[in-house]
């Protein structure tokens, strides 16, 4: 799978994608991540990418003509491609959306800045996504969040078994997406805090049952909305 990120600050991505699982996935050619600098399509000698909003108001707005050229440059002639605008006003990103995006051949993410985009850019995109109900300074961190979440869902990036029972997994044998069960490792007792006895019993049927109970209990406590 290929992910293209349209950004004014490609340098912000050097680091997050150069370590750990994403780095290995890139080395194994399971994923390719490339950056298109929106500034390269800017107007005139100063490569201007923004202008003042019609009707007045604070801040600057990213220009449609500049964005269209950058989108055209990123677009590939593949059937399974989606162009996504990152915007606090978009549909909220979740694991279901990540699974859907992980099946694409080419995912294009557009990171905004300033006060956001000229609204007409929405004619050139397939979807508008927000990573949550808060406003960040730019779309680079949302692009990192989405690319990282999608990358680990690509076959062979991480072990299938690790994904099966994790939080929000549709394969978790529950009717609703639930959060992961609590996990423990050595030491067995730490400053009086003990690992639950059941996990030391060796009885895998009972351990599975306990984990399911705990997953439901934890989800009901912290995210009751997931059961609606
Ligand atoms: C300062 S924000 C613009 C906020 C905009 N004026 C508003 O009120 O929604 C600049 C850019 O950051 C990105 N951004 C900020 N918050 C985001 C979020 N929650 N999800 C996705 N992208 C976000 C978008 O690309 C946006 O164009």
Tab-separated table of C-alpha atoms and ligand atoms in Angstrom:
chain	number	residue	atom	x	y	z
A	1	UNK	CA	0.000	0.000	0.000
A	2	UNK	CA	1.091	3.541	-0.712
A	3	UNK	CA	0.313	6.580	1.442
A	4	UNK	CA	0.925	10.046	0.005
A	5	UNK	CA	0.859	12.973	2.395
A	6	UNK	CA	0.321	16.498	1.084
A	7	UNK	CA	1.884	18.915	3.532
A	8	UNK	CA	3.622	22.265	3.907
A	9	UNK	CA	6.022	20.691	6.439
A	10	UNK	CA	7.345	17.304	5.237
A	11	UNK	CA	10.226	17.607	7.746
A	12	UNK	CA	7.705	17.085	10.571
A	13	UNK	CA	7.344	13.467	9.449
A	14	UNK	CA	11.025	12.589	9.650
A	15	UNK	CA	11.162	10.643	12.879
A	16	UNK	CA	7.675	9.264	13.492
A	17	UNK	CA	7.896	6.978	10.443
A	18	UNK	CA	11.587	6.140	10.838
A	19	UNK	CA	11.371	3.899	13.894
A	20	UNK	CA	9.828	0.704	15.148
A	21	UNK	CA	6.997	-1.060	13.302
A	22	UNK	CA	6.416	1.499	10.526
A	23	UNK	CA	10.133	1.593	9.738
A	24	UNK	CA	10.245	-2.212	9.429
A	25	UNK	CA	7.078	-2.212	7.295
A	26	UNK	CA	8.702	0.302	4.933
A	27	UNK	CA	11.906	-1.746	4.767
A	28	UNK	CA	9.907	-4.891	3.960
A	29	UNK	CA	8.082	-2.891	1.234
A	30	UNK	CA	4.726	-3.626	2.874
A	31	UNK	CA	4.063	0.088	2.878
A	32	UNK	CA	5.415	3.107	1.070
A	33	UNK	CA	4.978	6.598	2.506
A	34	UNK	CA	5.823	9.637	0.428
A	35	UNK	CA	5.399	13.376	0.861
A	36	UNK	CA	4.323	16.066	-1.540
A	37	UNK	CA	5.232	19.577	-0.465
A	38	UNK	CA	2.230	21.822	-1.145
A	39	UNK	CA	4.613	24.804	-1.229
A	40	UNK	CA	6.028	23.520	-4.547
A	41	UNK	CA	2.694	24.454	-6.147
A	42	UNK	CA	2.577	27.929	-4.579
A	43	UNK	CA	2.004	31.094	-6.597
A	44	UNK	CA	4.826	33.332	-7.862
A	45	UNK	CA	8.338	33.865	-6.671
A	46	UNK	CA	7.312	33.541	-3.008
A	47	UNK	CA	5.355	30.326	-3.596
A	48	UNK	CA	2.282	31.705	-1.841
A	49	UNK	CA	-0.195	29.010	-0.791
A	50	UNK	CA	-2.779	31.043	1.143
A	51	UNK	CA	-4.773	34.260	1.057
A	52	UNK	CA	-7.213	36.292	3.121
A	53	UNK	CA	-10.783	34.979	3.472
A	54	UNK	CA	-13.556	36.495	1.352
A	55	UNK	CA	-16.039	38.224	3.632
A	56	UNK	CA	-13.292	39.062	6.124
A	57	UNK	CA	-12.253	37.296	9.266
A	58	UNK	CA	-9.138	36.219	11.078
A	59	UNK	CA	-6.251	34.300	9.563
A	60	UNK	CA	-5.456	32.960	6.121
A	61	UNK	CA	-7.062	30.273	3.992
A	62	UNK	CA	-5.271	27.722	1.787
A	63	UNK	CA	-5.886	28.427	-1.891
A	64	UNK	CA	-7.925	26.050	-4.051
A	65	UNK	CA	-5.715	26.473	-7.166
A	66	UNK	CA	-2.584	25.493	-5.222
A	67	UNK	CA	-4.310	22.559	-3.547
A	68	UNK	CA	-5.745	21.248	-6.808
A	69	UNK	CA	-2.292	21.096	-8.407
A	70	UNK	CA	-0.866	19.234	-5.394
A	71	UNK	CA	-3.786	16.769	-5.415
A	72	UNK	CA	-3.338	16.136	-9.155
A	73	UNK	CA	0.343	15.441	-8.599
A	74	UNK	CA	-0.483	12.920	-5.845
A	75	UNK	CA	-3.302	11.145	-7.703
A	76	UNK	CA	-2.523	7.778	-9.246
A	77	UNK	CA	-4.401	5.789	-11.840
A	78	UNK	CA	-5.385	3.032	-9.422
A	79	UNK	CA	-8.928	1.931	-8.674
A	80	UNK	CA	-8.573	1.609	-4.921
A	81	UNK	CA	-7.549	5.174	-4.106
A	82	UNK	CA	-9.041	7.663	-1.646
A	83	UNK	CA	-8.196	11.323	-1.226
A	84	UNK	CA	-8.839	12.457	2.323
A	85	UNK	CA	-8.960	16.002	3.614
A	86	UNK	CA	-7.908	16.378	7.247
A	87	UNK	CA	-10.259	18.816	8.897
A	88	UNK	CA	-11.643	19.256	12.424
A	89	UNK	CA	-15.091	19.491	10.791
A	90	UNK	CA	-14.808	16.040	9.221
A	91	UNK	CA	-16.233	12.668	10.243
A	92	UNK	CA	-14.511	11.300	13.320
A	93	UNK	CA	-11.717	8.799	12.606
A	94	UNK	CA	-12.051	5.395	14.252
A	95	UNK	CA	-10.823	1.812	13.911
A	96	UNK	CA	-13.633	0.955	11.480
A	97	UNK	CA	-12.510	3.735	9.148
A	98	UNK	CA	-8.872	2.645	9.583
A	99	UNK	CA	-9.784	-0.915	8.514
A	100	UNK	CA	-11.611	0.461	5.467
A	101	UNK	CA	-8.618	2.627	4.477
A	102	UNK	CA	-6.130	-0.222	5.000
A	103	UNK	CA	-7.716	-2.065	2.047
A	104	UNK	CA	-6.784	0.678	-0.429
A	105	UNK	CA	-3.873	0.666	-2.870
A	106	UNK	CA	-3.294	4.381	-2.444
A	107	UNK	CA	-4.314	6.695	0.379
A	108	UNK	CA	-3.794	10.443	-0.041
A	109	UNK	CA	-3.925	12.604	3.112
A	110	UNK	CA	-4.090	16.400	2.860
A	111	UNK	CA	-2.781	18.321	5.858
A	112	UNK	CA	-4.056	21.870	6.234
A	113	UNK	CA	-2.687	24.916	8.042
A	114	UNK	CA	-3.704	28.457	9.022
A	115	UNK	CA	-7.513	28.766	9.208
A	116	UNK	CA	-7.942	25.755	6.953
A	117	UNK	CA	-8.890	25.221	3.305
A	118	UNK	CA	-10.916	27.066	0.680
A	119	UNK	CA	-14.159	25.054	0.885
A	120	UNK	CA	-14.058	24.288	-2.848
A	121	UNK	CA	-11.295	21.752	-2.197
A	122	UNK	CA	-14.058	19.410	-1.031
A	123	UNK	CA	-14.932	18.898	-4.746
A	124	UNK	CA	-11.572	17.177	-5.215
A	125	UNK	CA	-11.635	14.806	-2.226
A	126	UNK	CA	-13.437	11.558	-1.378
A	127	UNK	CA	-13.804	12.103	2.355
A	128	UNK	CA	-13.169	14.589	5.148
A	129	UNK	CA	-11.781	13.191	8.387
A	130	UNK	CA	-11.207	14.634	11.846
A	131	UNK	CA	-9.118	12.789	14.424
A	132	UNK	CA	-11.175	14.164	17.310
A	133	UNK	CA	-13.166	17.033	18.704
A	134	UNK	CA	-10.304	19.457	19.183
A	135	UNK	CA	-8.297	21.771	16.930
A	136	UNK	CA	-4.620	21.191	16.187
A	137	UNK	CA	-2.257	23.731	14.636
A	138	UNK	CA	-1.982	21.707	11.426
A	139	UNK	CA	-2.928	18.455	9.706
A	140	UNK	CA	0.493	16.806	10.070
A	141	UNK	CA	-0.208	15.114	13.414
A	142	UNK	CA	-3.653	13.900	12.196
A	143	UNK	CA	-1.905	12.512	9.060
A	144	UNK	CA	0.604	10.697	11.301
A	145	UNK	CA	-2.204	9.271	13.452
A	146	UNK	CA	-4.103	7.963	10.426
A	147	UNK	CA	-1.026	6.638	8.569
A	148	UNK	CA	0.234	4.835	11.691
A	149	UNK	CA	-3.178	3.298	12.495
A	150	UNK	CA	-3.651	2.165	8.893
A	151	UNK	CA	-0.067	0.850	8.543
A	152	UNK	CA	-0.408	-1.643	11.406
A	153	UNK	CA	-3.560	-3.092	9.808
A	154	UNK	CA	-1.784	-4.024	6.586
A	155	UNK	CA	-1.234	-7.794	6.435
A	156	UNK	CA	2.139	-8.921	7.877
A	157	UNK	CA	2.990	-5.538	9.434
A	158	UNK	CA	2.113	-6.979	12.844
A	159	UNK	CA	1.046	-10.490	13.845
A	160	UNK	CA	-2.561	-11.361	12.991
A	161	UNK	CA	-3.072	-12.770	16.521
A	162	UNK	CA	-2.036	-9.476	18.134
A	163	UNK	CA	-4.704	-7.614	16.209
A	164	UNK	CA	-7.491	-10.107	16.837
A	165	UNK	CA	-8.163	-9.383	20.492
A	166	UNK	CA	-7.043	-5.809	20.746
A	167	UNK	CA	-9.211	-2.796	21.499
A	168	UNK	CA	-11.912	-2.048	18.899
A	169	UNK	CA	-11.154	-5.229	16.933
A	170	UNK	CA	-14.154	-6.516	14.937
A	171	UNK	CA	-12.688	-10.057	15.310
A	172	UNK	CA	-12.902	-10.042	19.079
A	173	UNK	CA	-15.973	-12.369	19.278
A	174	UNK	CA	-18.082	-9.649	20.869
A	175	UNK	CA	-21.148	-8.160	19.249
A	176	UNK	CA	-19.787	-4.639	19.829
A	177	UNK	CA	-16.222	-3.411	19.600
A	178	UNK	CA	-14.763	-3.603	23.083
A	179	UNK	CA	-11.532	-2.464	24.672
A	180	UNK	CA	-8.720	-4.880	25.338
A	181	UNK	CA	-8.583	-6.949	28.547
A	182	UNK	CA	-5.969	-5.972	31.184
A	183	UNK	CA	-2.494	-7.443	30.680
A	184	UNK	CA	0.247	-8.231	33.197
A	185	UNK	CA	3.879	-9.331	33.061
A	186	UNK	CA	6.747	-9.972	35.515
A	187	UNK	CA	7.247	-9.348	38.395
A	188	UNK	CA	4.397	-11.383	39.855
A	189	UNK	CA	4.121	-9.080	42.875
A	190	UNK	CA	5.278	-5.478	42.692
A	191	UNK	CA	5.181	-3.402	45.885
A	192	UNK	CA	2.184	-5.402	47.076
A	193	UNK	CA	0.348	-5.229	43.725
A	194	UNK	CA	-0.404	-8.791	42.580
A	195	UNK	CA	-1.049	-10.328	39.187
A	196	UNK	CA	-4.568	-11.903	39.248
A	197	UNK	CA	-4.260	-15.590	40.304
A	198	UNK	CA	-6.297	-16.824	37.334
A	199	UNK	CA	-3.531	-15.758	34.909
A	200	UNK	CA	-1.061	-18.013	36.745
A	201	UNK	CA	-3.426	-21.023	36.769
A	202	UNK	CA	-2.478	-22.420	33.346
A	203	UNK	CA	-6.203	-23.046	32.694
A	204	UNK	CA	-6.569	-21.403	29.282
A	205	UNK	CA	-10.334	-21.827	29.061
A	206	UNK	CA	-10.792	-20.021	32.377
A	207	UNK	CA	-8.234	-17.379	31.384
A	208	UNK	CA	-10.146	-16.684	28.150
A	209	UNK	CA	-13.413	-16.361	30.082
A	210	UNK	CA	-11.820	-14.031	32.625
A	211	UNK	CA	-10.343	-11.872	29.864
A	212	UNK	CA	-13.708	-11.565	28.116
A	213	UNK	CA	-15.396	-10.585	31.396
A	214	UNK	CA	-12.687	-8.023	32.129
A	215	UNK	CA	-12.844	-6.570	28.603
A	216	UNK	CA	-16.613	-6.048	28.918
A	217	UNK	CA	-16.332	-4.673	32.476
A	218	UNK	CA	-13.601	-2.220	31.489
A	219	UNK	CA	-15.455	-1.076	28.353
A	220	UNK	CA	-18.724	-0.558	30.275
A	221	UNK	CA	-16.856	1.512	32.853
A	222	UNK	CA	-14.784	3.733	30.557
A	223	UNK	CA	-16.645	3.675	27.214
A	224	UNK	CA	-20.319	2.790	27.757
A	225	UNK	CA	-21.069	4.527	24.436
A	226	UNK	CA	-19.482	1.553	22.606
A	227	UNK	CA	-22.416	-0.631	23.716
A	228	UNK	CA	-25.091	1.628	22.215
B	1	LIG	C1	-5.746	25.532	12.926
B	1	LIG	S1	-6.501	24.248	12.013
B	1	LIG	C2	-7.895	25.058	11.279
B	1	LIG	C3	-9.097	25.013	12.164
B	1	LIG	C4	-10.354	25.583	11.502
B	1	LIG	N1	-10.296	27.010	11.447
B	1	LIG	C5	-11.582	25.133	12.286
B	1	LIG	O1	-12.107	25.914	13.074
B	1	LIG	O2	-12.008	23.980	12.135
B	1	LIG	C6	-5.412	23.975	10.664
B	1	LIG	C7	-5.465	22.604	10.053
B	1	LIG	O3	-5.179	21.619	11.026
B	1	LIG	C8	-5.808	20.400	10.686
B	1	LIG	N2	-6.605	19.969	11.855
B	1	LIG	C9	-6.802	20.638	13.002
B	1	LIG	N3	-7.550	19.943	13.856
B	1	LIG	C10	-7.836	18.771	13.249
B	1	LIG	C11	-8.569	17.621	13.628
B	1	LIG	N4	-9.184	17.530	14.808
B	1	LIG	N5	-8.618	16.581	12.769
B	1	LIG	C12	-8.015	16.656	11.557
B	1	LIG	N6	-7.305	17.734	11.143
B	1	LIG	C13	-7.217	18.780	11.973
B	1	LIG	C14	-6.660	20.650	9.457
B	1	LIG	O4	-5.962	20.185	8.317
B	1	LIG	C15	-6.794	22.164	9.472
B	1	LIG	O5	-6.998	22.688	8.173
